[in-house]
Coordinates of C-alpha atoms and ligand atoms in Angstrom, one line a residue:
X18 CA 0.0 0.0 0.0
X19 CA 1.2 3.7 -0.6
X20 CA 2.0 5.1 2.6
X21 CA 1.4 9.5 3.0
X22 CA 3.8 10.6 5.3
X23 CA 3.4 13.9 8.2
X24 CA 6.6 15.5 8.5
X25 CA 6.3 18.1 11.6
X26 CA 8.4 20.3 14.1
X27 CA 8.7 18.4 17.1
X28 CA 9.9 21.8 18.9
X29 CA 9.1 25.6 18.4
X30 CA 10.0 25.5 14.7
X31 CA 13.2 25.8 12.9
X32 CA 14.2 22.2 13.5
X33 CA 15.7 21.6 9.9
X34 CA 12.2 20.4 8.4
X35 CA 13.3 22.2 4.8
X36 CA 16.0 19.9 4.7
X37 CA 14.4 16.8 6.0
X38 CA 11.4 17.3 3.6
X39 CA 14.2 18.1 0.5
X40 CA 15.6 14.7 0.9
X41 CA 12.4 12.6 1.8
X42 CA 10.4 14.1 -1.1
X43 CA 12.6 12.0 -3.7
X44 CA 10.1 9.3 -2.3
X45 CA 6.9 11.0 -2.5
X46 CA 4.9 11.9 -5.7
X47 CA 3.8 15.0 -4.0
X48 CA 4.6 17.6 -0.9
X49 CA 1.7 19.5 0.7
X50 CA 2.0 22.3 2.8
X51 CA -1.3 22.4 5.3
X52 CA -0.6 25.4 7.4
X53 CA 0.7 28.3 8.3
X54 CA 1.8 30.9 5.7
X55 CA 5.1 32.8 4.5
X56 CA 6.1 33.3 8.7
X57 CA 7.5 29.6 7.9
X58 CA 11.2 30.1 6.8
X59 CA 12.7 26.6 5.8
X60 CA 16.3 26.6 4.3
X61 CA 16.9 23.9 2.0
X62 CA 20.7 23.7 0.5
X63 CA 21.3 22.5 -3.0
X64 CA 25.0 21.8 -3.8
X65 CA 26.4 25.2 -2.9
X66 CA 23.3 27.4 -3.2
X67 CA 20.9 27.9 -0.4
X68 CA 17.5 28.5 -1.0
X69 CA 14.7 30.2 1.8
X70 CA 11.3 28.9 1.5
X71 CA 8.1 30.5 3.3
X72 CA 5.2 29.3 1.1
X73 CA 6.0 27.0 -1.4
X74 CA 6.6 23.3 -0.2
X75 CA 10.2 22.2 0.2
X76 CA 9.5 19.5 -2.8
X77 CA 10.2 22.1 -5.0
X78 CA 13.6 21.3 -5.6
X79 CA 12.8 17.5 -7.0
X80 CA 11.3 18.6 -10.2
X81 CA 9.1 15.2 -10.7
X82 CA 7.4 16.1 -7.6
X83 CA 4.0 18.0 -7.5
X84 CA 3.7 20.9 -4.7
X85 CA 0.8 21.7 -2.9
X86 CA -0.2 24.6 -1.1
X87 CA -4.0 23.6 0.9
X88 CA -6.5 25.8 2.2
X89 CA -5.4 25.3 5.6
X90 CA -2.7 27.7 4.7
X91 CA -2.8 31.4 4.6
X92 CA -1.9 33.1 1.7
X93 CA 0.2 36.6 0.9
X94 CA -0.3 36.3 -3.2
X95 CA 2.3 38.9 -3.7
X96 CA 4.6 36.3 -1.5
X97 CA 3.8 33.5 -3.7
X98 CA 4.5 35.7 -6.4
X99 CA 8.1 36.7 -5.6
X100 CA 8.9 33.1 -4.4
X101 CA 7.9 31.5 -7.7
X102 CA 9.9 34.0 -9.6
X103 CA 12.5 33.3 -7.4
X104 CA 12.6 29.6 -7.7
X105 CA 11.8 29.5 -11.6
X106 CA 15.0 31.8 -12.1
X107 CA 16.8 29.6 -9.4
X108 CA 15.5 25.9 -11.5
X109 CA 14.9 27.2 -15.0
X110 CA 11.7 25.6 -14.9
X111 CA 8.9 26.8 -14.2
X112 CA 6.7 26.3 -11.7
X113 CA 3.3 25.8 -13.5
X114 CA 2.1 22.4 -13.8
X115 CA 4.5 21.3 -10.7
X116 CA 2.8 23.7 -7.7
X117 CA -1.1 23.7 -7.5
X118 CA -2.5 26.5 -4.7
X119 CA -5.9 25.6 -3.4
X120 CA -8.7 28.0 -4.3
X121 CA -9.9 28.1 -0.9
X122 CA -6.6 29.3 1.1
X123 CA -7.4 32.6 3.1
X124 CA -5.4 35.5 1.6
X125 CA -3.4 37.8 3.7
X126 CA -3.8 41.7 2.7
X127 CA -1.4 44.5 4.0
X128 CA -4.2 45.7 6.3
X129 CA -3.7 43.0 8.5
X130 CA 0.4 43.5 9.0
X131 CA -1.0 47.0 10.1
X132 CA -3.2 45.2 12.8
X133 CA -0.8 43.1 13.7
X134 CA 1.7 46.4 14.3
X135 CA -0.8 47.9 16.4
X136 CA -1.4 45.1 18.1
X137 CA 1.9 44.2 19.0
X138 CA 2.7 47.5 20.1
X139 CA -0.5 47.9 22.2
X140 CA 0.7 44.3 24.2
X141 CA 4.0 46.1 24.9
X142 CA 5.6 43.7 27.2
X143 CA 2.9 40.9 26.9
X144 CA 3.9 41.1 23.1
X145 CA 3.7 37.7 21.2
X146 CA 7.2 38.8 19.0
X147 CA 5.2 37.6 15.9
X148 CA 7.0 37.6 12.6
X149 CA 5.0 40.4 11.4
X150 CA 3.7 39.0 8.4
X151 CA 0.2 39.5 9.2
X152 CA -0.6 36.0 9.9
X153 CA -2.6 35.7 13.1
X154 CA -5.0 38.6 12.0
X155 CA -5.7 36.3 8.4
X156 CA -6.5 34.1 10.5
X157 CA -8.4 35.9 12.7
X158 CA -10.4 36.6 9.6
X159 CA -10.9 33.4 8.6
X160 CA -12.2 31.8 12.2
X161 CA -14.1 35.3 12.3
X162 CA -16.0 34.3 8.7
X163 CA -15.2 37.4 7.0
X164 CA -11.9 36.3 5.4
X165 CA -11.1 37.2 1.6
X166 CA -9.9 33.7 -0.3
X167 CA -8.5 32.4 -3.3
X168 CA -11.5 32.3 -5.4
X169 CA -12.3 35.8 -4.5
X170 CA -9.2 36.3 -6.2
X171 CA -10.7 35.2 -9.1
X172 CA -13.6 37.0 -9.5
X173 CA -12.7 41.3 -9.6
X174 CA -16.0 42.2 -8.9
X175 CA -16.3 40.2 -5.8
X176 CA -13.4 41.4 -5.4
X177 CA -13.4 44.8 -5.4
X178 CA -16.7 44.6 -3.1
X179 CA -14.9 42.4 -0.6
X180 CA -12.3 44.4 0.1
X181 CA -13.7 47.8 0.1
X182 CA -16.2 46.3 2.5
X183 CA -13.4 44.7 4.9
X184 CA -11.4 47.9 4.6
X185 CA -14.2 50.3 6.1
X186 CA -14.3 47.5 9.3
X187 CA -10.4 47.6 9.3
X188 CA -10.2 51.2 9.5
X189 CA -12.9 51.2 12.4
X190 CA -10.8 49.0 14.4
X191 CA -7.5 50.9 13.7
X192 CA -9.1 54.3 14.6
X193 CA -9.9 52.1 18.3
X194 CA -6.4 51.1 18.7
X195 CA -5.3 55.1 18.0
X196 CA -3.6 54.3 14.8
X197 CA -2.7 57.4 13.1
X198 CA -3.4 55.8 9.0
X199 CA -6.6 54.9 7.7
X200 CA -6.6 52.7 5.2
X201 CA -7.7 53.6 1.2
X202 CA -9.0 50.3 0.2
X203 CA -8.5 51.5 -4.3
X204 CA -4.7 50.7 -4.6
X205 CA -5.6 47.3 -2.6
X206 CA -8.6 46.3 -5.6
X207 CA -6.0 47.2 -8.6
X208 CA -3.2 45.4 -6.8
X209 CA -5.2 42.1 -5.6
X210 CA -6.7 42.3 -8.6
X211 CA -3.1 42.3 -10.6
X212 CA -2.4 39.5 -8.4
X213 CA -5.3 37.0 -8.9
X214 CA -4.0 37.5 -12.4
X215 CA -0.8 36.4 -12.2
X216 CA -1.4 33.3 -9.8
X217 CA -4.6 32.1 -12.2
X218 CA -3.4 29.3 -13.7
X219 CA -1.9 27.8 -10.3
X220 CA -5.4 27.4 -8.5
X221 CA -7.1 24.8 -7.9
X222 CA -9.6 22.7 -5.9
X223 CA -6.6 21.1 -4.4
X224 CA -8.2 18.7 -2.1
X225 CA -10.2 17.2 -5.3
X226 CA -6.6 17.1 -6.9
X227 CA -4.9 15.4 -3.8
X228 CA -7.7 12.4 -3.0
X229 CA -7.4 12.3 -6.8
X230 CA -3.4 11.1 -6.3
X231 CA -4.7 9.0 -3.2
X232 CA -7.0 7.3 -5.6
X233 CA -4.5 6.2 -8.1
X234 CA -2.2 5.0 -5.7
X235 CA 0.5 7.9 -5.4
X236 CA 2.2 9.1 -2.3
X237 CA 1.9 12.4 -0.6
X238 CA 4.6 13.9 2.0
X239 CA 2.8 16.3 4.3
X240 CA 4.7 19.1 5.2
X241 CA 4.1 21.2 8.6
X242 CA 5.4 24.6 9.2
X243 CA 6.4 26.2 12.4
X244 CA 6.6 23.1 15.1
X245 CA 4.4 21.4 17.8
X246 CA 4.9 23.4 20.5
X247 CA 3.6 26.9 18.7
X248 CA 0.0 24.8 17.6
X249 CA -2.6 27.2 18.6
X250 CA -4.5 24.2 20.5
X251 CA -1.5 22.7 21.6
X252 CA 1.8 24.7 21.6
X253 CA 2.9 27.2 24.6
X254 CA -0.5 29.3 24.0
X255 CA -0.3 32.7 23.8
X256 CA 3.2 32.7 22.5
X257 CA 2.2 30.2 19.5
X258 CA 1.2 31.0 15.8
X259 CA -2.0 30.9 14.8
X260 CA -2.9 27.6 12.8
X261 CA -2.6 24.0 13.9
X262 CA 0.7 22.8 12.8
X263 CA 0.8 19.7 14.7
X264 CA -0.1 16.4 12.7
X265 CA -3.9 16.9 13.3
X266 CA -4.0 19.8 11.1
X267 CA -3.2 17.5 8.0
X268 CA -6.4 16.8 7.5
X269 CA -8.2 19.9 7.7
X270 CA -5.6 21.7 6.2
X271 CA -5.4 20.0 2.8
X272 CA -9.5 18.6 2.8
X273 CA -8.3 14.8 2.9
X274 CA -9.6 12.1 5.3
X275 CA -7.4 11.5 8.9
X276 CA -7.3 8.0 7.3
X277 CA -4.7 8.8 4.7
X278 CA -2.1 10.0 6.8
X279 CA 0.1 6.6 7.8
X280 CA 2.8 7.6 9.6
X281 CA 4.1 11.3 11.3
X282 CA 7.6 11.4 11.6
X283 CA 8.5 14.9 13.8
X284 CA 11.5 16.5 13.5
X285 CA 14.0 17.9 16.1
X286 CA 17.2 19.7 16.6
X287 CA 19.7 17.7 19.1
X288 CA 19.1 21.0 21.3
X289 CA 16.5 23.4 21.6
X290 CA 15.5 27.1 19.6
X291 CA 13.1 29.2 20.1
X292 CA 12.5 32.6 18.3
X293 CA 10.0 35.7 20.0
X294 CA 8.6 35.5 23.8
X295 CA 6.9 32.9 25.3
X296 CA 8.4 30.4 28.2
X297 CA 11.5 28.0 27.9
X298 CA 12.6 26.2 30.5
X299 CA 16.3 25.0 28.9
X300 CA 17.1 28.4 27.6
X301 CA 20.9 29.5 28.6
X302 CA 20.7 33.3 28.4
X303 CA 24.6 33.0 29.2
X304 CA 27.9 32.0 27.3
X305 CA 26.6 28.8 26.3
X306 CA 23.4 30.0 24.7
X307 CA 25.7 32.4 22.8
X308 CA 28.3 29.2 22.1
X309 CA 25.3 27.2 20.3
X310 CA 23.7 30.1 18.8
X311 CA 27.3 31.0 17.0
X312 CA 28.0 27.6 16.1
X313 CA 24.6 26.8 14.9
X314 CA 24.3 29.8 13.1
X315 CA 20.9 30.4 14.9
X316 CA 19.6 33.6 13.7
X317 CA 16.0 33.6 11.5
X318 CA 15.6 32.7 7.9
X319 CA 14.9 36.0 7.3
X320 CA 14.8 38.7 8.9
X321 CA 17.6 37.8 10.8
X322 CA 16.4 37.6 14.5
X323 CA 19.0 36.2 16.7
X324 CA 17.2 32.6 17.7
X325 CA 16.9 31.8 21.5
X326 CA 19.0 28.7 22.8
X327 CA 18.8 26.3 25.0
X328 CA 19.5 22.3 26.3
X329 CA 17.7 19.7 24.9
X330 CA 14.1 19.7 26.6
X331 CA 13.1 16.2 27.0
X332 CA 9.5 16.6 28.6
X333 CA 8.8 19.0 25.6
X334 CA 9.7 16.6 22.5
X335 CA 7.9 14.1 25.1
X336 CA 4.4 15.8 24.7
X337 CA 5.3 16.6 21.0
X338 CA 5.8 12.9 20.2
X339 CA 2.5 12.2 22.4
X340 CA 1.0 15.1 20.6
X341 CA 1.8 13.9 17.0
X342 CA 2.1 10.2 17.8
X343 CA 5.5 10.2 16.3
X344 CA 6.5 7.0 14.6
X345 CA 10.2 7.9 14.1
X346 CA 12.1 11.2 14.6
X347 CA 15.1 13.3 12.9
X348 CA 17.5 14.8 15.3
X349 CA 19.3 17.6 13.3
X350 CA 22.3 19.8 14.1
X351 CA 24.0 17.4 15.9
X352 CA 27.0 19.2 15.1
X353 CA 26.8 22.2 16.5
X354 CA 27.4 20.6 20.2
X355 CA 30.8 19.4 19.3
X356 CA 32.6 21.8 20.9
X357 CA 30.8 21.1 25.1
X358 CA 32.6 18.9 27.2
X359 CA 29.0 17.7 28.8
X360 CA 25.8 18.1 27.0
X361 CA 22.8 18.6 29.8
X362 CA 19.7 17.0 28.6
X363 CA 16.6 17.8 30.3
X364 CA 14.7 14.8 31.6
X365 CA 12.1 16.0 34.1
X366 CA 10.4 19.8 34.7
X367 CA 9.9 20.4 38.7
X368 CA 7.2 22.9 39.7
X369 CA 7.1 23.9 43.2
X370 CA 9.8 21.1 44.4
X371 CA 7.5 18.4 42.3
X372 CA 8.1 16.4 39.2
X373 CA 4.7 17.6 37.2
X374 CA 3.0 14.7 35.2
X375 CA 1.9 17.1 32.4
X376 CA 3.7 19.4 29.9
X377 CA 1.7 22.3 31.7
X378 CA -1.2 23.9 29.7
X379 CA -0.2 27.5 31.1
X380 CA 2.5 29.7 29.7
X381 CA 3.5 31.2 33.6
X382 CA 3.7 27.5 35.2
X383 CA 5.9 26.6 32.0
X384 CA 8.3 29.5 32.9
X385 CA 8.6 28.8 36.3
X386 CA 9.4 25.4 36.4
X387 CA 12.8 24.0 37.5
X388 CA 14.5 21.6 34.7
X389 CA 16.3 18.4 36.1
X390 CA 19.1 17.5 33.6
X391 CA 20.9 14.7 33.2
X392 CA 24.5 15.7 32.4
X393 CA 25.6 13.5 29.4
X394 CA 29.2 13.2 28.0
X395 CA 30.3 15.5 25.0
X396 CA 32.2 14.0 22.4
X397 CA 34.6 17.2 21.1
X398 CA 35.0 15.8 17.9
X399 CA 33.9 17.5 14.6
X400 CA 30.6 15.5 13.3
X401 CA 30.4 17.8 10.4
X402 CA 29.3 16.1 7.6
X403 CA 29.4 12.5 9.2
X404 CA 27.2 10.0 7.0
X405 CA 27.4 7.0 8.7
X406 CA 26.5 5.9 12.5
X407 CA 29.9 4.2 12.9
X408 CA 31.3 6.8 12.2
X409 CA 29.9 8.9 15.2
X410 CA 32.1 9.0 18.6
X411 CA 30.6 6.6 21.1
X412 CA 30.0 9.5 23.7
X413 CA 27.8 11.4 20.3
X414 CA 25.8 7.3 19.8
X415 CA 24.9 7.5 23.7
X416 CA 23.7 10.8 23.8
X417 CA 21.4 9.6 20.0
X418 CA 20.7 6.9 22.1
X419 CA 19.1 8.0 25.4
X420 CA 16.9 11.0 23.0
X421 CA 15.7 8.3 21.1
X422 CA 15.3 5.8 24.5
X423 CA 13.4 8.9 26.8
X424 CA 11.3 9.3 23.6
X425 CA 10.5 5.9 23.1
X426 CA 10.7 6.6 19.3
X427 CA 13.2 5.4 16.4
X428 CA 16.1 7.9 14.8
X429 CA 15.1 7.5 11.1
X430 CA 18.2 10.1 10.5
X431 CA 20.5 12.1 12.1
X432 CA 21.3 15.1 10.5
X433 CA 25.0 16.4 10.4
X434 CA 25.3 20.1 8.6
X435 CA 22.9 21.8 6.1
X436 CA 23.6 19.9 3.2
X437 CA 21.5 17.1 1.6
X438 CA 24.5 14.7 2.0
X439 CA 25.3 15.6 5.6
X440 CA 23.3 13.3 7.0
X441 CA 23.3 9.6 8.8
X442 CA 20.7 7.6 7.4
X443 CA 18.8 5.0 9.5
X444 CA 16.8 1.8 9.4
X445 CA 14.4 3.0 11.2
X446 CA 11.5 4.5 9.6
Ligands
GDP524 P1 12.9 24.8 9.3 O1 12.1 26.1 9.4 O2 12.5 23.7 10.2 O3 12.9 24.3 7.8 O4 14.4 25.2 9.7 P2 15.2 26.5 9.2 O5 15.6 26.3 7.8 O6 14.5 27.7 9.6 O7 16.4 26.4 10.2 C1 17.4 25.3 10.2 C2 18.8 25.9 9.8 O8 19.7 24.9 10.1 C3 18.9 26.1 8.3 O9 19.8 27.2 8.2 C4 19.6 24.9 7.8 O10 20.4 25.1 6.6 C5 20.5 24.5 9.0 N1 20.7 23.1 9.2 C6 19.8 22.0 9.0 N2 20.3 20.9 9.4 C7 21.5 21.2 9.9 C8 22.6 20.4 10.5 O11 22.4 19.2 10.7 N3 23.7 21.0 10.9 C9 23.9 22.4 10.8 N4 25.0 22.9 11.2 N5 22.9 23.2 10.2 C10 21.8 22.5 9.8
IMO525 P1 9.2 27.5 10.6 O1 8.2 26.9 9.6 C1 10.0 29.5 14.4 C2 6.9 32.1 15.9 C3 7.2 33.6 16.0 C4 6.3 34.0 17.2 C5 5.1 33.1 17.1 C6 3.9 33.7 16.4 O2 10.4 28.2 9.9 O3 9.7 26.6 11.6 P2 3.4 34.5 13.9 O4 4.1 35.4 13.0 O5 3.3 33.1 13.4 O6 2.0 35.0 14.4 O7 4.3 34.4 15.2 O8 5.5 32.0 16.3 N1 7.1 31.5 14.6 C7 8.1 30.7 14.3 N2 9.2 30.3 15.0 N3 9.8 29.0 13.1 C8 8.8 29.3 12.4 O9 8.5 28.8 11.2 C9 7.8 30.3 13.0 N4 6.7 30.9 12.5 C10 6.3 31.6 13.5 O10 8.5 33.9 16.2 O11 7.0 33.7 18.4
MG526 MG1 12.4 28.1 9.8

């Protein structure tokens, strides 16, 4: 039987899932992306060129292989249209015919960056350190039933209604929150309008197109943005995005049945990032934090905001495998911890002097527990570029070996630097 395959972010995002999904998609016939929108940065390196992806599933690069973007995902057309330029100049191909965008995706328009500005600002310290692309106020939109989508797009009458009509309710709200602009909803009509031109002959009913592949027996790689632990049901809520990245939003996100996703494998760096507020109990604000964040290059796709660091945080990837029901993982940037003589792992959050049984739904008990670590051995060798497991320094194995033991789940690979050939490849999974 085919099998579909969930690829998530087993942490707060940035895990390596570009790269993971680049080199799994040989395997696939096609990648959907279900959620989420251009916040989603995912670097994927081909030989010696490195390519930034926000919208367009990291499948791109295997030019057999069909791309997907499903109305789960929310959608900045001028976005899609610089990152298909960008990859047709980058392939020489184009992308018409390969990348399908579903009709029914929520679009994001500038007016809701501006929300999110004011919004932001208004929070002041309480801030969420969103990637102010405008995201959680398209969604907002969409749950609120007033959303513009893709096959308004299509239409410029509708079109032209819809936004001047969303516009005057924007500018109502803006003039609440003090904002000194109002809005003129005209340049918005001709632009959108420009746009639903360009990005035509890409949209489709994408959830008839992918049960169409599941009916004639090809495979579909499902590809989550952003990482367990920012799901708005799930993740550290407030400080999460705004769509359900975990494994459950597959289905909803792309229109396909929970029955045709077989396996979820998550994916995890061999320490932990984090980027804007929110709690994090193995962050080292100190030297070390700096030590991983230098080696591991840790600073956003784009725009460039220095990532937060931290230890391994075991109970964490523990409720994202029990989240996601991971059947294997991928621990990624094993490398960058080659230079610590002892590598704490976190195996147990304390609250109040007590173990807690929970990953705790509340963002102030999550900042205020203790982390226990268990203080493994560091293997100060360079595992840059290592492709095989025997190859790895016992101390580097053990350390493999008690994540994937606390987890109870398989390694299915073990990635060791950006490139698609720096990476250990497993039996399992
Ligand atoms: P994503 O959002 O999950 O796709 O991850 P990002 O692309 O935002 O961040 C991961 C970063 O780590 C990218 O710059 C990758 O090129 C890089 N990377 C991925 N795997 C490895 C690895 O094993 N070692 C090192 N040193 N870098 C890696
Ligand atoms: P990928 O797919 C890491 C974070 C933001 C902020 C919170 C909400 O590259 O892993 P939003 O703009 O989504 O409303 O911001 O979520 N965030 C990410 N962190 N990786 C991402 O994507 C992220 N997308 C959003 O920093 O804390
Ligand atoms: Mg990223």
């Amino acid at each position: 039987m085919t099998q579909n395959l969930a690829v998530v972010g087993a942490q707060w995002g940035d895990e390596g899932k570009g790269k993971v999904v680049d080199i799994l998609s040989q395997r696939f016939d096609c990648v959907a992306r279900y959620q989420g929108g251009h916040n989603a940065g995912h670097t994927i390196n081909v030989g010696n060129r490195r390519h930034v992806l926000h919208l367009i599933p990291s499948g791109i690069f295997q030019p057999r292989v069909k791309c997907v973007i499903g109305s789960g995902v929310v959608l900045d057309p001028l976005a899609l249209i610089e990152e298909t330029d960008a990859i047709e100049r980058a392939m020489s191909i184009p992308v018409e015919g390969r990348l399908f965008v579903s009709n029914r995706c929520h679009l994001i328009l500038p007016y809701h960056r501006v929300l999110e500005a004011a919004i932001e600002k208004q929070l002041g310290e309480r801030r969420i350190g969103t990637t102010s692309r405008g995201i959680g106020p398209a969604y907002e939109d969409k749950m609120g039933r007033r959303g513009l989508r893709v096959c308004d797009l299509m239409d410029p009458q509708t079109l032209a209604d819809k936004i001047r009509a969303l516009v005057a309710e924007k500018n109502r709200t803006l003039e609440a929150l003090k904002y000194p602009q109002i809005i003129d909803p005209e340049p918005l009509v001709d632009s959108y309008t420009q746009y639903g031109e360009r990005i035509r002959s890409l949209v489709i009913d994408t959830s008839a197109y992918l049960n169409d592949l599941i009916r004639s027996g090809k495979s579909i790689l499902f590809e989550g943005a952003q990482g367990t632990l920012l799901d708005v049901d799930h993740g550290t809520f407030p400080f999460v995005t705004s769509s359900s990245a975990a494994a459950g939003g597959v289905s909803t996100g792309l229109g396909i049945s929970p029955k045709h996703v077989h396996s979820v494998l998550g994916v995890s760096k061999a320490y932990t990032t984090r980027v804007g507020a929110g709690p994090f109990p193995t962050e080292c604000t100190g030297a070390e934090g700096e030590q991983i964040r230098d080696r591991g290059n840790e600073f956003g796709s784009t725009p460039g905001r220095p990532r937060r660091c931290g230890w391994f945080d075991g109970p964490a990837a523990r409720y994202a495998t029990m989240v996601n029901a991971l059947d294997s993982i991928v621990v990624t940037k094993i490398d960058v911890l080659d230079t610590f003589s002892q590598v704490p792992f976190c195996v147990d959050y304390k609250y109040k002097g007590t173990a807690l049984q929970h990953f705790p739904a509340d963002a102030a008990t999550l900042a205020s527990v203790e982390p226990v670590y268990k203080i493994l051995g560091g293997w100060q060798t360079s595992l840059a570029g290592v492709k095989e497991w025997s190859n790895l320094p016992p101390a580097a194995q053990d350390y493999l070996k008690f994540l994937s033991d606390y987890l109870g789940v398989a390694i299915s690979m073990v990635s060791t630097g950006p490139g698609r050939d720096e990476t250990i490849h497993l039996e399992n999974g």
